[in-house]
C-alpha positions as MATLAB code, in Angstrom:
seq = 'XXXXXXXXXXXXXXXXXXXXXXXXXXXXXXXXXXXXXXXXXXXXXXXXXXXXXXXXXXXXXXXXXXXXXXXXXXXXXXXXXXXXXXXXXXXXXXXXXXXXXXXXXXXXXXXXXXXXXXXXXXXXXXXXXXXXXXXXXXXXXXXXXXXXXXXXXXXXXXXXXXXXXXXXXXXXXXXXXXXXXXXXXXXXXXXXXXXXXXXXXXXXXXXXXXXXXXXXXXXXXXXXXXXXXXXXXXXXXXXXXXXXXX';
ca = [
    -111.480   37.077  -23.239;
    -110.514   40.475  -23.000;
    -107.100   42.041  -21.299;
    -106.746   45.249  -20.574;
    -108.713   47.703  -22.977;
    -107.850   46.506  -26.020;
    -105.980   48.942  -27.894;
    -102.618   50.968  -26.797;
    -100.454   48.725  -24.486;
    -101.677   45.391  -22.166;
     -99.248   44.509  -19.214;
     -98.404   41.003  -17.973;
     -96.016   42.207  -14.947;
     -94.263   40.006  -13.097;
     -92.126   41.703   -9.615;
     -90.129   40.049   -7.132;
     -92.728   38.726   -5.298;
     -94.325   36.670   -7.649;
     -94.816   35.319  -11.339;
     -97.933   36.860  -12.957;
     -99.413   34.169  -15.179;
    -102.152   34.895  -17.672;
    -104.007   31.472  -18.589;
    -106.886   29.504  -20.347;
    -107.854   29.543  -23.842;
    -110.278   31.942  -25.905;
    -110.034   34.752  -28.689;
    -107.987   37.271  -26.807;
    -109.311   41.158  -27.569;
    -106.071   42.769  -27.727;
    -105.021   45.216  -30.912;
    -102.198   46.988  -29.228;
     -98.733   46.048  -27.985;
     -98.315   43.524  -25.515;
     -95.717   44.072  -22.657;
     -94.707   40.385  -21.431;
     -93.070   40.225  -18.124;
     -94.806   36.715  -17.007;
     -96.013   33.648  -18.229;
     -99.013   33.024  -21.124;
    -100.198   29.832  -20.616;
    -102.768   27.858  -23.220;
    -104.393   25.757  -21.204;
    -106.904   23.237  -22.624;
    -108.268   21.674  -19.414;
    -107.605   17.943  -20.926;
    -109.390   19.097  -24.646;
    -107.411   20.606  -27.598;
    -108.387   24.353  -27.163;
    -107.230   27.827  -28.382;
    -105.372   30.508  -26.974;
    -105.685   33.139  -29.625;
    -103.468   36.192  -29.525;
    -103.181   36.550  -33.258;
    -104.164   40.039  -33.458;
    -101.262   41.606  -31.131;
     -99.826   44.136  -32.877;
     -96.476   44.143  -31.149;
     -94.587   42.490  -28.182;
     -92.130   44.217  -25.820;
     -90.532   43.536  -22.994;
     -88.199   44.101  -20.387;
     -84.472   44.844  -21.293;
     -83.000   42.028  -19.408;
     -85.872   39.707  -19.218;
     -86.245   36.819  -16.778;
     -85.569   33.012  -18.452;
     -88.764   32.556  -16.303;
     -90.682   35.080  -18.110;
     -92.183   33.961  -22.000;
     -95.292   31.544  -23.551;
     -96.469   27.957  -23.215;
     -99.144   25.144  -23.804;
    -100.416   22.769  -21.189;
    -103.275   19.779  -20.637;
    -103.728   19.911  -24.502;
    -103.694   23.460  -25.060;
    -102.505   25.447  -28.643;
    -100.950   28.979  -28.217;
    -101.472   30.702  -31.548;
     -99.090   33.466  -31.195;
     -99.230   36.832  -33.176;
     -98.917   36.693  -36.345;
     -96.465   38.159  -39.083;
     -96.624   39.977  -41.911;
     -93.692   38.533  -44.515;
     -93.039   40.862  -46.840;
     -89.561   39.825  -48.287;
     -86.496   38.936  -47.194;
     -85.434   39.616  -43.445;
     -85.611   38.371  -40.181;
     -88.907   38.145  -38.759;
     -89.861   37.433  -34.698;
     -92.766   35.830  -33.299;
     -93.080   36.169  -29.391;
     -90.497   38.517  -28.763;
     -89.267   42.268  -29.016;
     -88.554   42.333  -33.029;
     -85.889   44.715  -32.178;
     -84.171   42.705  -29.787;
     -80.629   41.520  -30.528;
     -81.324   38.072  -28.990;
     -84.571   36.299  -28.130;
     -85.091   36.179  -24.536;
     -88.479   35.232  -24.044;
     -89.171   31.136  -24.120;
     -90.614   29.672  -26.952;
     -90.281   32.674  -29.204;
     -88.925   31.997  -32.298;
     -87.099   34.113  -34.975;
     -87.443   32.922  -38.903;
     -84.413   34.332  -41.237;
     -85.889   34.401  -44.894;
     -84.417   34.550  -48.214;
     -86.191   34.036  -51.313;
     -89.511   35.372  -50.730;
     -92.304   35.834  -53.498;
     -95.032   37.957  -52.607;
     -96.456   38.538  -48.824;
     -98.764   37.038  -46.711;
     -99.390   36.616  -42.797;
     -96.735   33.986  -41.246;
     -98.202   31.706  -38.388;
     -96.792   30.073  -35.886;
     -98.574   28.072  -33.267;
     -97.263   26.570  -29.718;
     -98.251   23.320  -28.894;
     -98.752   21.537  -25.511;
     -96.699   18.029  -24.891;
     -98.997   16.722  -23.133;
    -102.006   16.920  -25.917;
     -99.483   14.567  -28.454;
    -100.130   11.506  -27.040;
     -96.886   10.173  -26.946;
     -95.905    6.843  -26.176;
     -92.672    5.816  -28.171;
     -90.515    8.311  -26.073;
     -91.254   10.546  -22.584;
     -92.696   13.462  -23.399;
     -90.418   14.961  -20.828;
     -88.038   14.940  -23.192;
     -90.041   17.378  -25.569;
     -89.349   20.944  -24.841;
     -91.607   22.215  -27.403;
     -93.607   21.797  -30.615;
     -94.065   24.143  -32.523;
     -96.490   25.020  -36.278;
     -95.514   26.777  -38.459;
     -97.734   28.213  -41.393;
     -97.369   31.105  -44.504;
    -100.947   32.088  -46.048;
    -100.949   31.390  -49.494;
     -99.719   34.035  -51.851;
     -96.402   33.887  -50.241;
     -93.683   31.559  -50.707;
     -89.819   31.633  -49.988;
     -86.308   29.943  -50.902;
     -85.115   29.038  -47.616;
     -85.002   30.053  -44.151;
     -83.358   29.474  -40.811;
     -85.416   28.829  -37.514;
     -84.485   30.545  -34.099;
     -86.356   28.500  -30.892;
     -86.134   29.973  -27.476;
     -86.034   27.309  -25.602;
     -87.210   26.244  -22.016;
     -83.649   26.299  -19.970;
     -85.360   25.492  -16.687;
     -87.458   22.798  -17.571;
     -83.917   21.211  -19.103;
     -82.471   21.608  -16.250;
     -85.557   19.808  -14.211;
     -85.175   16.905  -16.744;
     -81.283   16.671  -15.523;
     -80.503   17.184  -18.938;
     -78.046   19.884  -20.607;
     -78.502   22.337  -23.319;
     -75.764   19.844  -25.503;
     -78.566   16.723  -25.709;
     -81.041   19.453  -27.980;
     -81.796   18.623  -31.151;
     -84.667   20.019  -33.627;
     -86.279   17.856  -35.825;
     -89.128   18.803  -38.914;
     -91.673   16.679  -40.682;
     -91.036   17.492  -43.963;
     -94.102   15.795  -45.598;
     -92.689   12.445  -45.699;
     -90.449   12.077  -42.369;
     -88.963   13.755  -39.502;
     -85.413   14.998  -40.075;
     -83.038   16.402  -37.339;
     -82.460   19.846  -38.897;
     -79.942   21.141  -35.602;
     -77.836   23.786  -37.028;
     -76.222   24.774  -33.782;
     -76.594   26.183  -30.164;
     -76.352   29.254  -29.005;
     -75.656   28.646  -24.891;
     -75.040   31.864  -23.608;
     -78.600   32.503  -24.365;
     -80.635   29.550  -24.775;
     -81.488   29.588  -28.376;
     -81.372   26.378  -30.693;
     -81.418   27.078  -34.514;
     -81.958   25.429  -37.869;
     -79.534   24.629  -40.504;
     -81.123   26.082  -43.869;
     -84.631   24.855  -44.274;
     -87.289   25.364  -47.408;
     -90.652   24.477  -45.960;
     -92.598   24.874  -43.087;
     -94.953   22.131  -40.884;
     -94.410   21.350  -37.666;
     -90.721   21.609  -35.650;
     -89.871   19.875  -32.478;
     -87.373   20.759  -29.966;
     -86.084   17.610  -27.713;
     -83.437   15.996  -25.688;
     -81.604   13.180  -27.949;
     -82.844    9.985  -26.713;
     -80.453    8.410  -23.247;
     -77.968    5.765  -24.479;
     -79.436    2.700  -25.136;
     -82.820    4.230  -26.761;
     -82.184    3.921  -30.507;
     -82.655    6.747  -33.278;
     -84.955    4.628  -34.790;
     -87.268    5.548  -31.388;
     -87.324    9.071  -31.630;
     -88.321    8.560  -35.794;
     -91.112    6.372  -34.364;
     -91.805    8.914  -31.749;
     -91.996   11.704  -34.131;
     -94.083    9.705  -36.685;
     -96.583    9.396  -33.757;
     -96.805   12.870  -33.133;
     -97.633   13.657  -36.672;
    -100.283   11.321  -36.774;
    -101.947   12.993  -33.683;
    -101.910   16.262  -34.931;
    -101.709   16.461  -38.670;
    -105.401   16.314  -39.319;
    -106.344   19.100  -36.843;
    -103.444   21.575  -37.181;
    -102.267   23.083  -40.635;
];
């Protein structure tokens, strides 16, 4: 799947007469910088497939970008988004202008590192709600999934996680920006790791964290639906993808 040449810069340009969406799933030939201004879509048509954009050198964007405008995963679809090169302490953006002073762009992320050994690639993949097979909680209520991953030959102290989130589809749930929470398997169970919100522009972030799996982003459950639920819930989505995604 090629777009654009290849090399330089590749444009996804949204106006105001429309959204421009780039979708499916493939190896994506792109080396240079990619300009988002519309939505990248994995799609998996109903099978767990790859969008690969791992080899984007850069992402840029529009100064005051659209909440409309950023990357997702549908019908079982995995967005591997470009990688990172970690090469000590810093803060380090996936999805998003690195210069930026806020993310802006949904389901970016932003990783603050301290403690870092060495240097490797950092990896972060996007994965569809619908491919999770959920069933002790609606998936509308999951925002986004997210895997994270550090080749080996690097390791770190700690770190603090920055998630764009998906304002409008919070908003089409009828649910506000207070009911977030983010949650992390940490090998054994899923903990609620929320350090705090940012509203003003739509970011959710850890509290200090020291290893990396997957990450959630949800609603808390409605009164009435106990915490134990969402544990069960999140058990049940580790079990559907911890064998296929590391």
């Amino acid at each position: 799947m090629a777009l654009g040449d290849g090399f330089d810069q590749s444009l996804v340009e949204s106006s105001h007469r429309g959204l421009t969406t780039f979708s499916g799933y493939g190896y994506v030939e792109l080396w240079g910088e990619l300009h988002n201004a519309g939505w990248i879509v994995a799609d998996g048509f109903g099978e767990e497939r790859l969008l690969d954009f791992s080899q984007v050198a850069g992402i840029s964007r529009d100064e005051a970008s659209s909440g409309r405008w950023g990357w997702f995963a549908q019908n079982q679809g995995v967005l591997q988004m470009p990688v990172q090169m970690i090469e000590g302490d810093g803060l380090f953006t996936v999805g998003d202008c690195p210069d930026a002073e806020y993310l802006a762009l949904t389901n970016s992320v932003r990783a603050d590192f301290a403690g870092v050994d060495g240097s490797g690639l950092l990896s972060v993949q996007l994965l569809a709600a619908d491919s999770l097979g959920l069933d002790q909680l609606d998936a509308a209520d999951l925002l986004g999934v997210w895997n994270f991953g550090l080749e080996s030959g690097v390791e770190f102290d700690t770190a603090v996680l920055t998630f764009r989130y998906d304002y409008l589809a919070l908003a089409e749930l009828g649910r506000l920006s207070d009911d977030l929470r983010v949650f992390h398997y940490d090998g054994t169970q899923w903990q609620d790791v929320t350090g705090g919100l940012d509203l003003a522009h739509y970011c959710i972030y850890t509290t200090v964290v020291d290893g990396f799996s997957l990450y959630a982003v949800a609603a808390v459950p409605e009164p009435g639906l106990s915490s134990y639920s969402v544990i069960v819930f999140l058990f049940a989505l580790r079990r559907q993808r911890g064998k296929s995604i590391r």
